[in-house]
Coordinates of C-alpha atoms and ligand atoms in Angstrom, one line a residue:
M73 CA -103.8 -77.3 207.7
S74 CA -103.2 -81.0 208.5
V75 CA -105.5 -83.6 207.1
V76 CA -107.8 -85.3 209.7
E77 CA -107.3 -89.0 209.5
F78 CA -110.6 -90.1 210.9
Q79 CA -114.1 -88.6 210.3
A80 CA -117.5 -89.5 211.6
P81 CA -119.5 -91.6 209.2
K82 CA -121.3 -89.8 206.4
G83 CA -124.7 -88.5 207.4
V84 CA -124.0 -88.8 211.2
P85 CA -124.5 -85.6 213.1
E86 CA -122.5 -85.0 216.3
Y87 CA -123.4 -82.5 219.1
F88 CA -120.7 -81.0 221.1
P89 CA -120.5 -77.8 223.3
P90 CA -121.9 -75.3 223.0
R91 CA -124.7 -76.7 220.7
S92 CA -125.0 -80.0 222.6
S93 CA -126.6 -78.0 225.4
A94 CA -129.4 -77.0 223.1
F95 CA -129.7 -80.6 221.8
L96 CA -130.2 -81.8 225.4
A97 CA -132.6 -79.0 226.1
V98 CA -134.7 -80.1 223.1
R99 CA -134.7 -83.7 224.1
E100 CA -135.5 -82.8 227.7
A101 CA -138.5 -80.6 226.7
L102 CA -140.0 -83.3 224.5
A103 CA -139.4 -86.0 227.1
H104 CA -140.8 -83.8 229.9
S105 CA -144.0 -83.5 228.0
A106 CA -144.3 -87.3 227.8
R107 CA -143.5 -87.7 231.5
C108 CA -146.2 -85.1 232.3
A109 CA -148.8 -87.4 230.8
G110 CA -147.8 -90.4 232.8
Y111 CA -145.5 -92.3 230.3
G112 CA -142.8 -94.5 231.9
Y113 CA -139.4 -94.7 230.4
I114 CA -138.3 -97.7 228.3
E115 CA -134.6 -98.2 227.2
L116 CA -134.8 -100.3 224.1
P117 CA -132.1 -102.4 222.3
V118 CA -130.3 -100.5 219.5
F119 CA -130.5 -103.6 217.3
E120 CA -133.1 -106.3 217.0
D121 CA -133.9 -109.4 214.8
T122 CA -134.2 -108.2 211.3
S123 CA -137.5 -110.0 210.9
L124 CA -139.1 -107.8 213.7
F125 CA -138.7 -104.7 211.4
V126 CA -139.6 -106.6 208.2
R127 CA -142.9 -107.8 209.7
G128 CA -143.5 -104.8 211.9
V129 CA -142.7 -101.8 209.7
G130 CA -143.5 -103.5 206.4
E131 CA -141.4 -105.3 203.8
S132 CA -142.4 -102.9 200.9
T133 CA -141.5 -99.7 202.8
D134 CA -138.3 -97.8 201.8
V135 CA -137.3 -97.9 205.5
V136 CA -137.1 -101.7 205.4
S137 CA -136.3 -102.5 201.8
K138 CA -133.7 -99.8 201.2
E139 CA -132.5 -98.2 204.4
M140 CA -131.8 -100.8 207.0
Y141 CA -128.3 -101.4 208.4
T142 CA -128.5 -105.2 208.5
F143 CA -125.7 -107.6 209.4
L144 CA -125.0 -111.1 210.5
D145 CA -123.8 -111.5 214.1
R146 CA -121.1 -114.1 215.0
G147 CA -123.8 -116.8 215.3
G148 CA -125.0 -116.1 211.8
R149 CA -128.3 -114.4 213.0
S150 CA -129.6 -111.5 210.9
L151 CA -129.8 -108.4 213.0
S152 CA -130.6 -104.8 212.1
L153 CA -129.9 -101.4 213.7
R154 CA -133.3 -100.1 214.7
P155 CA -134.8 -97.8 212.0
E156 CA -137.6 -96.8 214.3
G157 CA -138.9 -97.5 217.8
T158 CA -142.5 -98.8 217.6
A159 CA -141.8 -102.4 216.6
G160 CA -139.2 -102.7 219.4
V161 CA -141.7 -101.4 222.0
M162 CA -144.3 -104.0 220.8
R163 CA -141.7 -106.8 221.0
S164 CA -140.8 -105.7 224.5
I165 CA -144.4 -105.5 225.7
V166 CA -145.2 -109.0 224.4
E167 CA -141.9 -110.6 225.6
N168 CA -142.0 -109.0 229.0
R169 CA -145.9 -109.3 229.4
L170 CA -146.2 -105.7 230.2
D171 CA -149.7 -105.8 228.9
K172 CA -150.8 -108.2 231.7
G173 CA -151.1 -105.2 234.1
A174 CA -153.1 -102.0 233.9
L175 CA -154.0 -100.8 230.3
P176 CA -153.1 -98.8 228.4
V177 CA -149.4 -99.4 228.8
K178 CA -147.7 -96.0 228.3
L179 CA -144.1 -95.9 227.5
W180 CA -141.6 -93.3 226.1
Y181 CA -138.1 -93.7 224.7
A182 CA -135.3 -91.6 223.3
G183 CA -132.1 -92.2 221.4
P184 CA -130.6 -92.9 218.0
F185 CA -132.2 -94.7 215.1
F186 CA -130.6 -95.7 211.8
R187 CA -131.6 -95.3 208.2
A188 CA -129.3 -95.5 205.2
E189 CA -130.9 -92.5 203.5
R190 CA -129.1 -90.0 201.2
P191 CA -127.7 -87.5 203.6
Q192 CA -128.7 -83.9 203.3
H193 CA -129.4 -81.0 205.6
G194 CA -131.8 -82.4 208.3
R195 CA -131.7 -86.0 206.8
Y196 CA -129.3 -88.2 208.7
R197 CA -128.3 -91.8 208.7
Q198 CA -128.2 -91.7 212.5
L199 CA -131.2 -89.8 213.6
Q200 CA -132.4 -89.0 217.1
Q201 CA -136.1 -89.3 218.2
V202 CA -138.1 -88.9 221.4
G203 CA -141.0 -91.3 221.0
L204 CA -143.9 -92.7 222.9
E205 CA -146.4 -95.5 222.6
A206 CA -149.8 -96.1 224.4
V207 CA -150.9 -99.6 224.0
G208 CA -154.1 -101.5 225.0
S209 CA -156.9 -99.0 224.4
D210 CA -158.7 -97.7 221.3
D211 CA -160.2 -94.8 223.2
P212 CA -160.0 -91.8 220.8
A213 CA -159.0 -89.6 223.9
L214 CA -155.7 -91.5 223.8
D215 CA -155.1 -90.5 220.1
A216 CA -155.8 -86.8 221.2
E217 CA -153.5 -87.2 224.2
V218 CA -150.6 -88.4 222.1
I219 CA -151.0 -85.6 219.6
A220 CA -151.5 -83.0 222.5
V221 CA -148.2 -84.3 224.2
A222 CA -146.2 -83.7 220.9
D223 CA -147.8 -80.3 220.5
E224 CA -147.0 -79.3 224.2
G225 CA -143.3 -80.5 223.7
Y226 CA -142.9 -78.1 220.7
R227 CA -144.7 -75.3 222.4
R228 CA -142.6 -75.7 225.6
L229 CA -139.6 -75.0 223.4
G230 CA -141.2 -71.9 222.1
L231 CA -141.8 -73.2 218.5
R232 CA -144.5 -71.4 216.6
A233 CA -143.9 -71.9 212.8
Y234 CA -145.1 -75.5 212.7
R235 CA -148.3 -77.2 211.7
L236 CA -150.1 -80.4 212.4
D237 CA -151.5 -82.4 209.5
L238 CA -154.1 -85.0 210.4
T239 CA -156.1 -87.7 208.7
S240 CA -157.6 -91.1 209.2
L241 CA -156.3 -94.1 207.3
G242 CA -159.2 -96.3 208.1
C243 CA -159.0 -99.9 209.3
A244 CA -159.0 -103.6 208.1
E245 CA -162.7 -103.2 207.4
C246 CA -162.8 -100.1 205.2
R247 CA -159.3 -99.8 203.8
P248 CA -159.3 -102.8 201.4
A249 CA -162.3 -101.4 199.5
Y250 CA -160.7 -98.0 199.3
R251 CA -157.5 -99.5 198.1
E252 CA -159.4 -101.2 195.3
Q253 CA -161.0 -97.9 194.4
L254 CA -157.7 -96.1 194.3
M255 CA -156.1 -98.9 192.3
A256 CA -158.9 -98.6 189.7
F257 CA -158.4 -94.8 189.5
L258 CA -154.6 -95.2 189.1
E259 CA -155.0 -97.6 186.3
R260 CA -156.7 -94.9 184.3
C261 CA -153.8 -92.5 184.9
D262 CA -150.8 -92.1 182.7
L263 CA -148.0 -93.5 184.8
D264 CA -144.4 -94.6 184.1
A265 CA -143.5 -98.3 184.7
A266 CA -142.0 -97.7 188.2
T267 CA -145.0 -95.7 189.5
R268 CA -147.3 -98.3 187.9
E269 CA -145.5 -101.0 189.9
R270 CA -145.8 -98.9 193.0
A271 CA -149.6 -98.4 192.3
A272 CA -149.9 -102.2 192.2
S273 CA -148.0 -102.9 195.5
N274 CA -148.7 -99.8 197.6
P275 CA -151.1 -97.5 195.9
L276 CA -151.4 -95.1 198.8
R277 CA -147.7 -94.3 198.3
V278 CA -148.5 -92.9 194.9
L279 CA -150.6 -90.2 196.5
D280 CA -147.3 -88.9 198.1
D281 CA -145.5 -88.6 194.7
K282 CA -144.2 -85.0 194.6
R283 CA -143.8 -84.8 190.8
E284 CA -146.1 -82.2 189.2
S285 CA -147.0 -84.5 186.3
I286 CA -148.3 -87.1 188.8
Q287 CA -150.0 -84.6 191.2
A288 CA -151.9 -83.0 188.3
Q289 CA -153.4 -86.4 187.5
L290 CA -154.3 -87.0 191.2
A291 CA -156.5 -84.0 191.6
D292 CA -159.7 -86.2 191.6
A293 CA -158.2 -89.3 193.2
P294 CA -160.4 -90.8 195.8
V295 CA -159.3 -90.2 199.4
M296 CA -159.6 -92.5 202.4
V297 CA -161.5 -90.1 204.6
D298 CA -164.4 -90.3 202.2
A299 CA -164.4 -94.1 202.4
L300 CA -164.2 -94.6 206.2
C301 CA -166.6 -97.2 207.8
D302 CA -169.0 -96.0 210.4
A303 CA -166.8 -97.0 213.3
C304 CA -163.7 -95.2 211.8
S305 CA -165.7 -92.2 210.9
T306 CA -167.0 -91.9 214.5
H307 CA -163.6 -92.5 215.9
Y308 CA -162.1 -89.8 213.8
D309 CA -164.9 -87.2 214.7
T310 CA -164.3 -88.0 218.3
V311 CA -160.5 -87.5 218.1
R312 CA -161.1 -84.1 216.5
E313 CA -163.6 -83.2 219.3
F314 CA -161.0 -84.0 221.9
L315 CA -158.3 -82.1 220.1
R316 CA -160.5 -79.0 220.2
D317 CA -161.0 -79.7 223.9
A318 CA -157.2 -79.8 224.3
S319 CA -156.8 -76.6 222.3
V320 CA -154.7 -78.3 219.6
E321 CA -155.0 -76.8 216.0
W322 CA -154.7 -79.0 212.9
S323 CA -155.1 -79.0 209.1
E324 CA -157.1 -81.8 207.4
A325 CA -154.6 -83.7 205.2
P326 CA -156.6 -86.4 203.3
R327 CA -153.5 -87.2 201.2
L328 CA -151.1 -87.7 204.1
V329 CA -149.0 -90.8 203.6
R330 CA -146.5 -92.1 206.1
G331 CA -143.4 -94.1 205.3
L332 CA -144.3 -97.0 207.6
D333 CA -147.0 -99.6 206.9
Y334 CA -148.6 -100.2 210.3
Y335 CA -150.8 -97.2 210.6
T336 CA -154.6 -97.4 210.9
R337 CA -157.2 -94.8 211.7
T338 CA -155.7 -91.5 213.2
T339 CA -152.5 -90.6 211.5
F340 CA -150.5 -87.3 211.7
E341 CA -147.4 -85.4 211.0
F342 CA -145.9 -82.1 212.3
T343 CA -144.0 -80.0 209.8
H344 CA -142.0 -76.9 210.3
E345 CA -142.1 -74.2 207.6
M346 CA -138.5 -73.1 207.9
L347 CA -136.7 -76.5 207.3
G348 CA -137.0 -76.8 203.5
A349 CA -137.3 -80.3 202.0
Q350 CA -136.8 -82.1 205.4
S351 CA -139.7 -80.4 207.1
G352 CA -141.1 -83.3 209.1
I353 CA -140.3 -82.7 212.8
G354 CA -142.5 -85.5 214.1
G355 CA -145.2 -88.0 213.2
G356 CA -147.2 -90.9 214.3
G357 CA -150.6 -92.4 214.6
R358 CA -152.6 -95.5 215.5
Y359 CA -151.5 -99.0 214.7
D360 CA -154.3 -101.3 215.6
G361 CA -153.1 -104.6 214.1
L362 CA -149.4 -104.3 214.8
M363 CA -149.1 -106.1 218.1
E364 CA -151.1 -109.1 217.0
S365 CA -149.1 -109.3 213.8
L366 CA -145.9 -109.6 215.9
G367 CA -147.4 -112.6 217.9
G368 CA -149.0 -110.6 220.8
A369 CA -152.5 -110.0 221.9
P370 CA -154.8 -108.1 219.6
L371 CA -154.3 -104.9 221.4
S372 CA -154.6 -101.5 219.7
G373 CA -151.9 -98.8 220.0
V374 CA -151.1 -95.2 219.2
G375 CA -147.8 -93.3 219.4
F376 CA -145.4 -90.8 217.9
G377 CA -141.8 -90.3 217.1
L378 CA -140.5 -86.7 217.2
G379 CA -137.2 -85.9 215.4
T380 CA -134.9 -84.4 218.0
D381 CA -132.3 -83.3 215.3
R382 CA -134.9 -81.6 213.2
T383 CA -136.7 -80.0 216.3
L384 CA -133.3 -78.5 217.2
L385 CA -132.9 -77.2 213.6
A386 CA -136.5 -75.8 213.8
C387 CA -135.6 -74.0 217.1
E388 CA -132.4 -72.6 215.5
A389 CA -134.4 -71.4 212.4
E390 CA -136.8 -69.5 214.8
G391 CA -133.9 -68.0 216.7
L392 CA -134.8 -69.7 219.9
D393 CA -132.1 -69.8 222.6
V394 CA -133.3 -73.0 224.2
A395 CA -130.2 -73.6 226.3
A396 CA -129.9 -70.1 227.7
D397 CA -128.2 -70.8 231.0
G398 CA -124.8 -71.9 229.8
L399 CA -122.7 -74.7 231.2
V400 CA -121.7 -73.6 234.7
D401 CA -123.0 -71.3 237.4
V402 CA -119.7 -70.5 239.2
F403 CA -116.1 -70.3 238.1
V404 CA -113.5 -70.6 240.8
V405 CA -110.2 -68.6 240.4
P406 CA -107.3 -69.5 242.7
I407 CA -104.2 -67.3 242.9
G408 CA -101.1 -69.2 244.2
P409 CA -100.5 -72.8 245.4
A410 CA -102.2 -72.5 248.8
A411 CA -105.2 -71.0 247.3
R412 CA -105.5 -73.8 244.7
R413 CA -106.0 -76.4 247.6
V414 CA -108.8 -74.2 249.1
A415 CA -110.3 -73.8 245.6
V416 CA -110.4 -77.5 245.0
G417 CA -112.4 -77.8 248.3
I418 CA -114.7 -75.0 247.4
A419 CA -115.5 -76.5 244.0
A420 CA -116.2 -79.9 245.6
Q421 CA -118.5 -78.3 248.2
L422 CA -120.5 -76.2 245.7
R423 CA -120.8 -79.2 243.3
G424 CA -122.1 -81.2 246.3
A425 CA -124.8 -78.6 246.8
G426 CA -125.9 -79.1 243.1
I427 CA -124.2 -76.0 241.8
R428 CA -122.4 -76.3 238.5
V429 CA -118.8 -75.4 239.0
D430 CA -115.6 -75.1 236.8
M431 CA -112.3 -73.7 237.9
A432 CA -109.0 -72.3 236.4
Y433 CA -106.5 -75.1 235.8
G434 CA -102.8 -74.6 235.0
D435 CA -100.7 -71.6 236.1
R436 CA -102.5 -68.9 234.2
G437 CA -102.2 -66.0 236.6
L438 CA -105.0 -63.7 237.6
K439 CA -105.5 -62.2 234.1
G440 CA -105.5 -65.5 232.3
S441 CA -107.8 -67.1 234.9
M442 CA -110.3 -64.1 234.7
K443 CA -110.3 -64.5 231.0
A444 CA -111.2 -68.1 231.4
A445 CA -113.9 -67.2 233.9
D446 CA -115.4 -64.7 231.4
R447 CA -115.4 -67.3 228.6
S448 CA -117.1 -69.9 230.8
G449 CA -120.2 -67.7 230.9
A450 CA -120.6 -68.3 234.6
P451 CA -122.6 -65.5 236.3
L452 CA -120.5 -65.7 239.5
V453 CA -116.7 -66.0 240.0
V454 CA -115.2 -67.0 243.3
I455 CA -111.7 -65.6 243.7
V456 CA -109.2 -67.0 246.3
G457 CA -105.8 -65.4 246.9
N458 CA -103.2 -65.6 249.7
D459 CA -105.1 -63.0 251.9
E460 CA -108.3 -64.9 251.5
V461 CA -106.6 -68.2 252.5
Q462 CA -105.2 -66.4 255.7
L463 CA -108.6 -65.0 256.5
A464 CA -110.7 -68.0 255.5
N465 CA -112.8 -66.0 253.1
A466 CA -113.2 -65.6 249.3
Q467 CA -114.2 -62.7 246.9
V468 CA -117.5 -63.4 245.1
K469 CA -117.7 -61.4 241.8
N470 CA -120.9 -60.8 240.0
M471 CA -120.0 -60.9 236.3
A472 CA -123.1 -59.0 235.2
D473 CA -122.3 -55.7 237.0
G474 CA -118.7 -56.3 238.0
S475 CA -119.5 -55.9 241.8
Q476 CA -117.4 -57.8 244.2
E477 CA -118.0 -58.9 247.9
T478 CA -116.0 -60.7 250.6
V479 CA -117.8 -63.8 251.9
T480 CA -116.5 -66.2 254.6
L481 CA -115.7 -69.7 253.5
E482 CA -118.1 -71.1 256.1
S483 CA -121.1 -69.2 254.5
L484 CA -119.9 -69.5 250.8
V485 CA -122.2 -72.4 249.7
A486 CA -125.3 -70.8 251.3
D487 CA -124.3 -67.3 249.9
V488 CA -123.6 -68.5 246.4
G489 CA -126.8 -70.5 246.4
A490 CA -128.9 -67.5 247.5
R491 CA -127.3 -65.3 244.8
L492 CA -128.0 -67.9 242.1
S493 CA -131.6 -68.5 243.1
Q494 CA -132.1 -64.7 243.1
K495 CA -131.0 -64.8 239.5
G496 CA -133.2 -67.7 238.8
T497 CA -130.3 -69.9 237.7
L498 CA -131.1 -72.6 240.2
Ligands
HAM124 P1 -141.1 -91.5 211.3 O1 -142.0 -90.4 210.7 O2 -140.4 -92.4 210.3 O3 -141.9 -92.2 212.4 O4 -140.0 -90.7 212.1 C1 -140.4 -89.7 213.1 C2 -139.6 -88.5 213.0 O5 -138.2 -88.8 213.0 C3 -139.7 -87.7 211.7 O6 -140.8 -86.9 211.7 C4 -138.4 -86.9 211.6 O7 -138.5 -85.7 212.4 C5 -137.4 -87.8 212.2 N1 -136.6 -88.5 211.2 C6 -137.0 -89.6 210.5 N2 -136.0 -89.9 209.6 C7 -135.0 -89.0 209.7 C8 -133.7 -88.7 209.2 N3 -133.3 -89.5 208.2 N4 -133.0 -87.7 209.6 C9 -133.5 -86.9 210.6 N5 -134.7 -87.0 211.2 C10 -135.4 -88.1 210.8 C11 -141.5 -93.3 213.1 O8 -140.3 -93.5 213.2 C12 -142.5 -94.0 213.9 N6 -141.9 -95.0 214.7 C13 -143.3 -93.0 214.8 C14 -144.4 -93.6 215.6 C15 -144.3 -94.0 216.9 N7 -145.5 -93.9 215.1 C16 -146.3 -94.5 216.0 N8 -145.5 -94.6 217.1

């Protein structure tokens, strides 16, 4: 076998047919759920000023301190490939004054994000997300909406083996006192130097340490939900009431820690039980001080990022055929040069009617062309030979039962359309 000279960069997944249809179906299902809740689309820059992410996501997070793809442009400005979408959405709302109209501003986005993580199954350096942000209201009904939209997206795909972990991370009022309490607790634990350092800079992150020796010591660690101020406590209770109203199920996760620093109050993560170590299929929460910290108005916000790659892996793990209807509806088979000209016209007409059409190219003969038709997965095949050209008609073959009928060229588009809608393809 010859050696391939170029390969995609390490940790970058590619999606090509047939799997790319499933990738698109996953992205569309998640996006559809956002659109159904009144979110408008925002196309964000793929790179931004490095300082936006440093300030927005947090200097001490792994995402910013270890995983950003940062470079100088030709003018010497420091830019970074976006590691996530929330900071960019805040920047755009402030810069374009999107918050001067009706509130909340509700936006969704989709596309690639970049993190220089150690690649493994389900952990990529170019990862895809569908995300949304709702900015300008601290109504707990909005927290519940965001969570319900994510849940509906997964449900729409048919996913079942996932769970929602939920907690509240408090606010600028109650978190500092809790932080002190946790730091005092961690000081009494037997920690190695690196963990002790983390306990000093970001004590919440220690709760997320997976090592058994650490977890054993954390059994009695204080948790944020026990230290919420009255306002945060009421907010959290109300979010949970609304989640019940929206028929969303969750597990309380008082130790839930997210990898980004901006979260306040409601915080959540969806995990899928068949994905092994990289089980997080989506996550998000409220971020009440973020916009102000980036120079905008003191507006609160809540949102999520759903991992498109991992959601696809989850669908595959559950054996879900999310892109069941193949690439084309009709395959056109011409026999002979005169028929080819008619076939090109037929393909153009059918495509013009919104029907997905491919045809046999090259001189393959009837047998080779029918093989190509079979491989295409099209439920209908339109065959045109010399006789058909003379009589201005075509044979329409139903691939499911092998039956074949003569249809006039004049009525072909209507006839094919009717057959496909009967099948439920269109
Ligand atoms: P995040 O939890 O960092 O949140 O990422 C969201 C989702 O993206 C994860 O649950 C996971 O499914 C997927 N993901 C993250 N990193 C990788 C990776 N290396 N490989 C594959 N998939 C990955 C955020 O990004 C926040 N901006 C979400 C948010 C929006 N919070 C509020 N608004």
